[in-house]
Short mmCIF file of C-alpha atoms and ligand atoms in Angstrom, two decimals:
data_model
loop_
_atom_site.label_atom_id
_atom_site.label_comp_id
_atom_site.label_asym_id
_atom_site.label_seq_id
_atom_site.Cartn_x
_atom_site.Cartn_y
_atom_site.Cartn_z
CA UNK A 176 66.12 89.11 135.25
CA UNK A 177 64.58 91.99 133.52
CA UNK A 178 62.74 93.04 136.95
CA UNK A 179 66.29 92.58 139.10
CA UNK A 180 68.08 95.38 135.74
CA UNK A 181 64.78 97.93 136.60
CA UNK A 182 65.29 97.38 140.40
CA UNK A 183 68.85 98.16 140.37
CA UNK A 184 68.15 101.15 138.45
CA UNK A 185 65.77 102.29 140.27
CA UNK A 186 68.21 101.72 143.58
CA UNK A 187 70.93 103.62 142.38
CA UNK A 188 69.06 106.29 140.33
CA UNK A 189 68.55 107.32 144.25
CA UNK A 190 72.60 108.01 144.43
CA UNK A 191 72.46 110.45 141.70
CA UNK A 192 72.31 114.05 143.67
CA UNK A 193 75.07 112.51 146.47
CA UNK A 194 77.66 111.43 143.19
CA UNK A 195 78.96 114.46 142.87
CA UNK A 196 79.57 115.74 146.28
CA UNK A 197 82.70 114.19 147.24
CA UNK A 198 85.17 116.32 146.50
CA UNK A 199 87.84 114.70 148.30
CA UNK A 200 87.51 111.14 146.59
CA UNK A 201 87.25 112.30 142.76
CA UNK A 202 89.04 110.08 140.14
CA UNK A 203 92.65 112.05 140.51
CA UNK A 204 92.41 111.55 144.14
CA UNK A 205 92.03 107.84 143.49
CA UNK A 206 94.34 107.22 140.91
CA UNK A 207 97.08 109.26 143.64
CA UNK A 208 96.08 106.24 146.11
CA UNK A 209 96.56 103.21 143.77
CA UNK A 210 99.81 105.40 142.43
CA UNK A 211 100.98 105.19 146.41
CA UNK A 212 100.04 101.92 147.24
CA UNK A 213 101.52 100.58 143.58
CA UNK A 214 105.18 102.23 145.61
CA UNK A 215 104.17 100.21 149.06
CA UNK A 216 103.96 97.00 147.47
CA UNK A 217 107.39 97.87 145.17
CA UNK A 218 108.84 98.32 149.04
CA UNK A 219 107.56 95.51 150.03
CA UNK A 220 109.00 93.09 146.80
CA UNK A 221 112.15 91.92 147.67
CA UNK A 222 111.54 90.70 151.65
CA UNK A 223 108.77 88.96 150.04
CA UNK A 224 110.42 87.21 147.16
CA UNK A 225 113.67 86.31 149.04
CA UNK A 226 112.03 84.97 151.97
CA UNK A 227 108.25 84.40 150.81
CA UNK A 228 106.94 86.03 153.72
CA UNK A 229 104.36 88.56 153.15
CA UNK A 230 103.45 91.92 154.69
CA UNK A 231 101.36 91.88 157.82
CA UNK A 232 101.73 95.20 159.93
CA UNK A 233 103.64 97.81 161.36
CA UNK A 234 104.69 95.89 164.15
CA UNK A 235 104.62 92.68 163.33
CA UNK A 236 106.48 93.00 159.75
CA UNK A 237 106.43 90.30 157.28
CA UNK A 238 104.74 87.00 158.80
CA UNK A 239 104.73 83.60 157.28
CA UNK A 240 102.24 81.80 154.54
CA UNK A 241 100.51 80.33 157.78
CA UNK A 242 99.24 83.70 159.15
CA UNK A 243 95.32 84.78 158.41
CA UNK A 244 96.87 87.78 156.95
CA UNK A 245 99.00 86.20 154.44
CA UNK A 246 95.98 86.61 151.13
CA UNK A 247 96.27 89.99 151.52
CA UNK A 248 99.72 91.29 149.92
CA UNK A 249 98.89 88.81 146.53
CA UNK A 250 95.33 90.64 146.86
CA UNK A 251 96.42 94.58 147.46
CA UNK A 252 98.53 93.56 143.92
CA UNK A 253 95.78 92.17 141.96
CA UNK A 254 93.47 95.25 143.23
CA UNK A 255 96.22 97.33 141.93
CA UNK A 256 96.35 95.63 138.73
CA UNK A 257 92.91 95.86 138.56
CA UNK A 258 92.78 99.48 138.73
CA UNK A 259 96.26 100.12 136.51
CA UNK A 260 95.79 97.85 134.12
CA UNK A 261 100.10 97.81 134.80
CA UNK A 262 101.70 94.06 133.20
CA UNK A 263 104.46 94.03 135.56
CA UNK A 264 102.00 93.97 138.62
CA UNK A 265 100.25 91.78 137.18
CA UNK A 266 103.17 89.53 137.28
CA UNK A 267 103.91 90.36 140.66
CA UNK A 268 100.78 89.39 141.86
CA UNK A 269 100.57 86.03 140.01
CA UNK A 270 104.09 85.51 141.88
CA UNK A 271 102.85 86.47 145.64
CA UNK A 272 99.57 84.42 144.85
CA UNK A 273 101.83 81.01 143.49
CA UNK A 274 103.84 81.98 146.95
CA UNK A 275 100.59 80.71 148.83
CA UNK A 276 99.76 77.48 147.09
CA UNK A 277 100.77 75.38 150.24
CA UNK A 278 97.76 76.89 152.20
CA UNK A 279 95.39 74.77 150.28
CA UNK A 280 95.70 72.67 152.96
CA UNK A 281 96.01 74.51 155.72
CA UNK A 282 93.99 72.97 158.58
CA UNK A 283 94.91 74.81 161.47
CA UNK A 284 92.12 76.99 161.06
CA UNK A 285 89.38 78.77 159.90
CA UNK A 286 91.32 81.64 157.84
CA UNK A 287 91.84 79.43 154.64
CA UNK A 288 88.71 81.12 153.15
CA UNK A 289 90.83 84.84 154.17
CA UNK A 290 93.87 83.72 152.94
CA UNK A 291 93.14 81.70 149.57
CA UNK A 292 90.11 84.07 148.59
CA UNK A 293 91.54 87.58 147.89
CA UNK A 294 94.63 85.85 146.25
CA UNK A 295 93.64 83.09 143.96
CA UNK A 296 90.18 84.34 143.71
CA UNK A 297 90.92 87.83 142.47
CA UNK A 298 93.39 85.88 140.64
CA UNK A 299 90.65 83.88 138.99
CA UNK A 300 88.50 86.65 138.75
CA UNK A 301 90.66 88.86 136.97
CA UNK A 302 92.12 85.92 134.63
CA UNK A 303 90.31 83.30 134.56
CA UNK A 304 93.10 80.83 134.89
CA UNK A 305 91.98 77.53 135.19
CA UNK A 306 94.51 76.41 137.58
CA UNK A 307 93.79 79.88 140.04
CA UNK A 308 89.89 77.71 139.77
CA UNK A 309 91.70 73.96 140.70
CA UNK A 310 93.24 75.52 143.47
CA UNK A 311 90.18 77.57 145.07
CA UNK A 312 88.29 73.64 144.52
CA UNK A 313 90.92 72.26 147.00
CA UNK A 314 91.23 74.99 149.59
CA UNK A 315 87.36 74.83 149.43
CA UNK A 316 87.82 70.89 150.46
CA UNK A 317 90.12 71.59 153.08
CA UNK A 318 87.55 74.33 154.45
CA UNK A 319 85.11 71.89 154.94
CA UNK A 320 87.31 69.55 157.06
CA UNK A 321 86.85 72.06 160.32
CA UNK A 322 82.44 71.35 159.63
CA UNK A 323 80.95 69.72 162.54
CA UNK A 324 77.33 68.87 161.71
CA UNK A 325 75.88 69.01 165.33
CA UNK A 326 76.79 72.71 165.59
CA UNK A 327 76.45 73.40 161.96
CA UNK A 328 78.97 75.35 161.73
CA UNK A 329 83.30 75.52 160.78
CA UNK A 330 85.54 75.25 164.01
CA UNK A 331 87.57 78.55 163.69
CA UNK A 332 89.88 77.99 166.37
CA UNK A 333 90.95 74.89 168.03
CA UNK A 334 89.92 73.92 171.31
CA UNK A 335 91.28 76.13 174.43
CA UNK A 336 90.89 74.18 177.82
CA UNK A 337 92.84 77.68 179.32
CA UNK A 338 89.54 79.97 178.24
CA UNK A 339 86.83 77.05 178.23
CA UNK A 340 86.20 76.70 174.27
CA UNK A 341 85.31 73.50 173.78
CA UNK A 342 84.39 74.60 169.68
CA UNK A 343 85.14 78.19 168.87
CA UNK A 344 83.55 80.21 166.13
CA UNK A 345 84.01 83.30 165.73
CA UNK A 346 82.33 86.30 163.64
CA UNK A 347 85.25 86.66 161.09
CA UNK A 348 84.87 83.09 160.05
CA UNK A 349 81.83 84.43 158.18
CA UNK A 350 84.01 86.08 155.39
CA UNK A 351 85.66 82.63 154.53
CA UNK A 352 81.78 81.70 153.10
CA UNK A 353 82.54 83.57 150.12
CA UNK A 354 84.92 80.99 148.98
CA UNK A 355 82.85 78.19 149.15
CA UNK A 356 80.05 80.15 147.51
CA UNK A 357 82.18 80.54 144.56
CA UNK A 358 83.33 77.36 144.42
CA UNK A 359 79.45 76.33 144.28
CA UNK A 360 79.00 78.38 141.25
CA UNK A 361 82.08 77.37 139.85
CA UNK A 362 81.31 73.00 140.83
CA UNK A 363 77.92 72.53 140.82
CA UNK A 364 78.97 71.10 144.26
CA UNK A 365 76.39 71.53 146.58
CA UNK A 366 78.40 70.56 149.87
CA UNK A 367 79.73 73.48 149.70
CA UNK A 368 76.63 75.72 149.83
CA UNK A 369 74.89 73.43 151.84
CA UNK A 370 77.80 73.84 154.48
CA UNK A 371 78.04 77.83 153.85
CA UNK A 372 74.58 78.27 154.36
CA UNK A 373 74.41 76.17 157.53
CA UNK A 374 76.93 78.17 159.34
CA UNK A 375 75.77 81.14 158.35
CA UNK A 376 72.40 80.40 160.03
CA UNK A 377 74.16 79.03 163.29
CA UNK A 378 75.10 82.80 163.36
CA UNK A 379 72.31 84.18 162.71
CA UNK A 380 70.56 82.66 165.57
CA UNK A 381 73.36 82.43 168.25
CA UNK A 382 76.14 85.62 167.31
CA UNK A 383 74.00 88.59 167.60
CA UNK A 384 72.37 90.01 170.48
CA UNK A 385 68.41 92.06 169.80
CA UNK A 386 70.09 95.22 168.84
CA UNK A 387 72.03 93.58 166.14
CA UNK A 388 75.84 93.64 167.39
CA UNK A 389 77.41 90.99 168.10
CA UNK A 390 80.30 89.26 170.25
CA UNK A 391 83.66 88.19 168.90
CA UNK A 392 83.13 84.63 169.97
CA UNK A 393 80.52 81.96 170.58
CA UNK A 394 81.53 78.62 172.04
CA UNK A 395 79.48 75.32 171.53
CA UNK A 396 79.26 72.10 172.71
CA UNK A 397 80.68 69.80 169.72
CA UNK A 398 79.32 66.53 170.93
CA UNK A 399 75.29 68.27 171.33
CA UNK A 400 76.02 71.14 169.06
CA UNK A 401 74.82 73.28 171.72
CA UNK A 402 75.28 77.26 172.23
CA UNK A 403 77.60 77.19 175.93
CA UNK A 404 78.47 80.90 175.85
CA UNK A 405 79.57 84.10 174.40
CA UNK A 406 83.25 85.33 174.50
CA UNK A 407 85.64 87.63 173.50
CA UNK A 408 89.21 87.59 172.11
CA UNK A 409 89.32 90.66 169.93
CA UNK A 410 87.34 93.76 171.37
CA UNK A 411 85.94 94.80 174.51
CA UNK A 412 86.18 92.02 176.97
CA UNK A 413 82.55 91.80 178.40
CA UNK A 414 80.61 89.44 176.38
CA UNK A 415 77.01 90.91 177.07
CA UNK A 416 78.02 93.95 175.81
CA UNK A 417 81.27 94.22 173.77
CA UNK A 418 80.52 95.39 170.03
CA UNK A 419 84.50 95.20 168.12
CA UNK A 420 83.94 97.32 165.27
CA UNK A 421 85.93 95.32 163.01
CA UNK A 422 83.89 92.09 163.95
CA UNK A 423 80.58 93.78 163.67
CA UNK A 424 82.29 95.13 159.92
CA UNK A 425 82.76 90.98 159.27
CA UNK A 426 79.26 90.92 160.28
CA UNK A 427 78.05 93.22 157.83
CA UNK A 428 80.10 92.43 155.00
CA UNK A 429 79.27 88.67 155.30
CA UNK A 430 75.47 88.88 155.46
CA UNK A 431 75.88 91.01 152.15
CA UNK A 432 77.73 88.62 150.05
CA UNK A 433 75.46 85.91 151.95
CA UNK A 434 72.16 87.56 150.35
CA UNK A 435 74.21 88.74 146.88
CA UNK A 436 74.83 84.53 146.20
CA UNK A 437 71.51 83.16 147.88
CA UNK A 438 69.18 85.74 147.54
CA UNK A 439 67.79 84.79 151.05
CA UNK A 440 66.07 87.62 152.02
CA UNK A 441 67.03 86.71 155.84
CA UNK A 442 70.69 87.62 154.89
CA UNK A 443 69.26 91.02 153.36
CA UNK A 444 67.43 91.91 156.55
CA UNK A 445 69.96 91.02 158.87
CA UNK A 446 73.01 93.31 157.20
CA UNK A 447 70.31 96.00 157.17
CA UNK A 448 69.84 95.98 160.56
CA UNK A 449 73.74 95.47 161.19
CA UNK A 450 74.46 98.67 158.94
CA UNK A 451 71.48 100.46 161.31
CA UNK A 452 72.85 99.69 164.42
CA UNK A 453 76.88 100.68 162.87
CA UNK A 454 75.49 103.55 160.98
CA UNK A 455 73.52 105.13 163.79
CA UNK A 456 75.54 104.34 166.96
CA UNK A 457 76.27 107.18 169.07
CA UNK A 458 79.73 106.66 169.60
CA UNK A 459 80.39 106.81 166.03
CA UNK A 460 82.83 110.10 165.55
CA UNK A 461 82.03 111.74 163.02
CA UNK A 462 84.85 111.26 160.24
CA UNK A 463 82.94 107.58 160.55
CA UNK A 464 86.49 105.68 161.25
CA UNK A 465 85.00 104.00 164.42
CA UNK A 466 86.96 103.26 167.82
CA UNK A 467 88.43 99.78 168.03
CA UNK A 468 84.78 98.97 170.12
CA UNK A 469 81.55 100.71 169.70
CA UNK A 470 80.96 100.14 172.99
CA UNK A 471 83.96 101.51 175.23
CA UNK A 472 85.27 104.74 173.49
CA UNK A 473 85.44 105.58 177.11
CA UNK A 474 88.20 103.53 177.62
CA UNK A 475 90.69 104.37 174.84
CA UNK A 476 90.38 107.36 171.51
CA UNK A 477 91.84 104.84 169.59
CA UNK A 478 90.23 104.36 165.96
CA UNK A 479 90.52 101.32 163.69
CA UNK A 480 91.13 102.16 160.10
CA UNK A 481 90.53 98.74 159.09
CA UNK A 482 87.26 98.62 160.75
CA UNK A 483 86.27 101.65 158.53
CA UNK A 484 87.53 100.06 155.29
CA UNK A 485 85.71 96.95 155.68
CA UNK A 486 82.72 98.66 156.51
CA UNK A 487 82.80 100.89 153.73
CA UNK A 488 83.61 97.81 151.01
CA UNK A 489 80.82 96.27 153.01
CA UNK A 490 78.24 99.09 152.40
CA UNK A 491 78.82 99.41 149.24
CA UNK A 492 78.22 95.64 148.24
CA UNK A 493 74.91 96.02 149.76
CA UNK A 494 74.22 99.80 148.16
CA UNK A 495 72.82 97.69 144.95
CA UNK A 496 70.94 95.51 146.89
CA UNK A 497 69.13 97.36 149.69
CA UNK A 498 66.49 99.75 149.75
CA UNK A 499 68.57 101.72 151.82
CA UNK A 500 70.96 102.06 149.38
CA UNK A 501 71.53 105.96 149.13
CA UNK A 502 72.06 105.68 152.89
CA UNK A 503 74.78 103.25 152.72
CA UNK A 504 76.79 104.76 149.19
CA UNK A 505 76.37 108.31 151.28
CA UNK A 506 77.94 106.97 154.41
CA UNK A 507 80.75 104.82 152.42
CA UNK A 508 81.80 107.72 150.53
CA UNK A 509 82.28 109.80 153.90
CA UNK A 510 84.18 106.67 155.12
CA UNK A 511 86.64 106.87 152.05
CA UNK A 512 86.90 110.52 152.28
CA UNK A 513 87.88 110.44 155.36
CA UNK A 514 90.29 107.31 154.77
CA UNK A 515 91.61 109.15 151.65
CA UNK A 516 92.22 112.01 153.93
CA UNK A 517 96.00 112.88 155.18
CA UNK A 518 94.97 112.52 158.51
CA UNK A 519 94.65 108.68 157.86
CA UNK A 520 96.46 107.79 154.08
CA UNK A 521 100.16 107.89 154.66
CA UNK A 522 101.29 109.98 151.50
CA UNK A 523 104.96 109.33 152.34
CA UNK A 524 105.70 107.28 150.27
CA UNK A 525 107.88 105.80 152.72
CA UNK A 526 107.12 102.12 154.32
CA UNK A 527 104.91 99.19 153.08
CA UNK A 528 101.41 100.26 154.42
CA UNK A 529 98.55 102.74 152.65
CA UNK A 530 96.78 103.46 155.90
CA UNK A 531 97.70 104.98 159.23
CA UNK A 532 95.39 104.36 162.11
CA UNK A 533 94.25 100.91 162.63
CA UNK A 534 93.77 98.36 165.52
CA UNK A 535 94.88 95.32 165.46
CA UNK A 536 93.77 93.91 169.21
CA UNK A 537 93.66 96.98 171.46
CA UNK A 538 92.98 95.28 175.07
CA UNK A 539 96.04 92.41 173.95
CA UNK A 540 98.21 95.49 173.03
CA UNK A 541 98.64 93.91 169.76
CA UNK A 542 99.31 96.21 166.61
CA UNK A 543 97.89 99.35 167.87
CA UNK A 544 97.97 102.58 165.77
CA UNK A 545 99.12 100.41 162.81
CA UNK A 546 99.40 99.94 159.49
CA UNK A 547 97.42 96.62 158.89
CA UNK A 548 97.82 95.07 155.05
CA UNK A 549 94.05 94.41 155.42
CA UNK A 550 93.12 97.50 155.91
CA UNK A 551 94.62 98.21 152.66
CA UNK A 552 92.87 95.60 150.80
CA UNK A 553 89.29 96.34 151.99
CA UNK A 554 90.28 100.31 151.40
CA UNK A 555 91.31 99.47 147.66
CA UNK A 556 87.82 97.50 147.21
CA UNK A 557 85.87 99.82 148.41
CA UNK A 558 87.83 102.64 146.06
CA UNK A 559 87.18 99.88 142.99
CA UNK A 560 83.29 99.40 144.40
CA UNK A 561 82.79 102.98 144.47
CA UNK A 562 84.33 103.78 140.93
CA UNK A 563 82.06 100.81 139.62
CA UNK A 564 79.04 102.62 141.22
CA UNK A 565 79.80 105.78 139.93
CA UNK A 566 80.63 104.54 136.26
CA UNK A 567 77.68 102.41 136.20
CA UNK A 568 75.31 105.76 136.63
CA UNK A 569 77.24 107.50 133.39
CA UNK A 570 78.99 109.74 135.92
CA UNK A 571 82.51 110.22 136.32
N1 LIG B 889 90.36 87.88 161.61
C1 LIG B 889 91.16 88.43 162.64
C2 LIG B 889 90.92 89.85 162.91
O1 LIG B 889 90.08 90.49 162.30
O2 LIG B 889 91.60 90.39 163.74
#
């Protein structure tokens, strides 16, 4: 224990000369964003408690308790309250979360880990309300019904005779691990970690191409458990060569959380070398909000805000851990900087959305230029991460 304390210090004693040079994302300017975003979820209240729909995007407004999305509204209030310390959001978000209790059992695919997770796990986090734990137990249950033990891994989607999936995973499916590696440390259950850590290794070896990015899809045979192909949904639509920047930002943030529960150094390695290959790419611009693909800026300017949040949260769960770790706190400040910018924060305070600027599927015309609600959440834990970081140096 006393060797992991002196290694951490010794990581982040290497952020010391960068704290201080972010001008743009000092405390007032992050207290201003929570103070906006506390006024986006206000505007968002009523639709939400009269009909129990919650926020989604720009264009698709307020979906229902069945969409992925649907965590992220009770989660955007518990980060708030998290950072305020404010009762009556804290009310609110105990509300939205109770407003999702039917998706325990939501089977129809992989995004119970997305939805339940950032609700009733912040909830539990922050409270430590026994029944927030009972619930995160269950959804974890129901997560393991879409396990297939020839391919090792959860079924996100259903089969698709129209595109030839015969078992579809895809790279998001890695964030809904975190669930069930909570609920290990919260059971003593080892199905669940046995299960996490399985399809996190049928990633590992079939997802990601030499350089380190990877497609949006991987199909397998569910009889065998054999790879059949790579394929894309989200992203660029060539499979050899397609690099979506918010699936290679799943990528990155999974692997981190992956090595932060197991301590498996392969998890380690791999989000380095998934951080190298988003870090250094030469279509990155240089405000570091990435195009909707690393590999076709060609084809479309278009950026993806959310890609940029959940790379930046990403980076700096892995700061602590990685010997790169003044690389990554470096670039995720100059993420949130530019994030916290005007060019991408919508200052308004008109609408129900913190960031401008995001993709949701740019080749399916889907939510493009948007407001996404999950590009709010990862921006708000990535402003929380980097406040932690900072405090936990003595600097402020
Ligand atoms: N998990 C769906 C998406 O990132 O678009």
């Amino acid at each position: 224990m006393k060797q992991i304390v002196l290694l951490a210090v010794l990581l982040f004693s290497n952020f010391l000369p960068l704290i201080a040079q972010e001008p743009g994302l000092n405390d007032q300017r992050i207290a201003r964003i929570f103070s906006l975003e506390k006024k986006y979820l206000q505007n968002a209240w009523d639709h939400v408690k009269t009909t129990g729909e919650m926020p989604r995007s720009t264009q698709k407004g307020f979906q229902p308790i069945e969409d992925w999305t649907s965590g992220f509204y009770a989660g955007n209030l518990w980060l708030t309250y998290e950072f305020t310390g404010d009762k009556k959001i804290l009310k609110k978000a105990r509300q939205a979360t109770a407003l999702l209790e039917a998706d325990k059992d939501l089977t129809l695919n992989h995004d119970i880990g997305f939805i339940m997770y950032c609700s009733y796990g912040n909830g539990y986090r922050l409270t430590h309300d026994k029944v927030y734990k009972d619930i995160l137990m269950h959804a974890s249950r129901t997560a393991l019904t879409r396990y297939n033990p020839q391919v090792q891994s959860i079924m996100s989607w259903d089969p698709q005779p129209e595109r030839d999936w015969k078992f579809p995973v895809i790279i998001d499916n890695l964030m809904n691990l975190e669930m069930l590696l909570k609920t290990t440390a919260l059971s003593n259950d080892s199905s669940f970690y046995k299960v996490a850590l399985a399809h996190a290794n049928t990633t590992l070896k079939n997802q990601y191409r030499a350089d380190y990015s990877c497609s949006h899809v991987v199909d397998y045979d569910p009889g065998t458990g054999a790879f059949r192909k790579r394929d894309w949904n989200n992203g660029n639509s060539d499979p050899a060569t397609a690099a979506w920047s918010r699936g290679q930002a799943w990528g990155l943030y999974g692997f981190g959380f992956l090595y932060r529960d197991t301590r498996h150094k392969k998890y380690l390695e791999q989000a380095d070398h998934i951080a190298g290959y988003i870090l250094h790419h030469p279509n990155m611009p240089n405000d570091m909000v990435p195009y909707w693909d690393y590999s076709a800026p060609q084809i479309s300017t278009m950026r993806d805000a959310s890609a940029a949040a959940i790379t930046a949260s990403a980076l700096l769960q892995l700061a602590p851990l990685s010997v790169h770790g003044k690389e990554y706190f470096a670039a995720a400040a100059k993420i949130l900087t530019s994030l916290a910018s005007p060019e991408y924060l919508n200052e308004t305070g008109q609408g129900i959305f913190l960031l401008k600027h995001a993709t949701g599927n740019y080749l399916r015309k889907s939510e493009l230029d948007a407001g996404l609600v999950y590009a709010d959440y990862y921006f708000l834990e990535a402003l929380l991460r980097y406040r932690a970081l900072k405090k936990k140096m003595g600097r402020r």
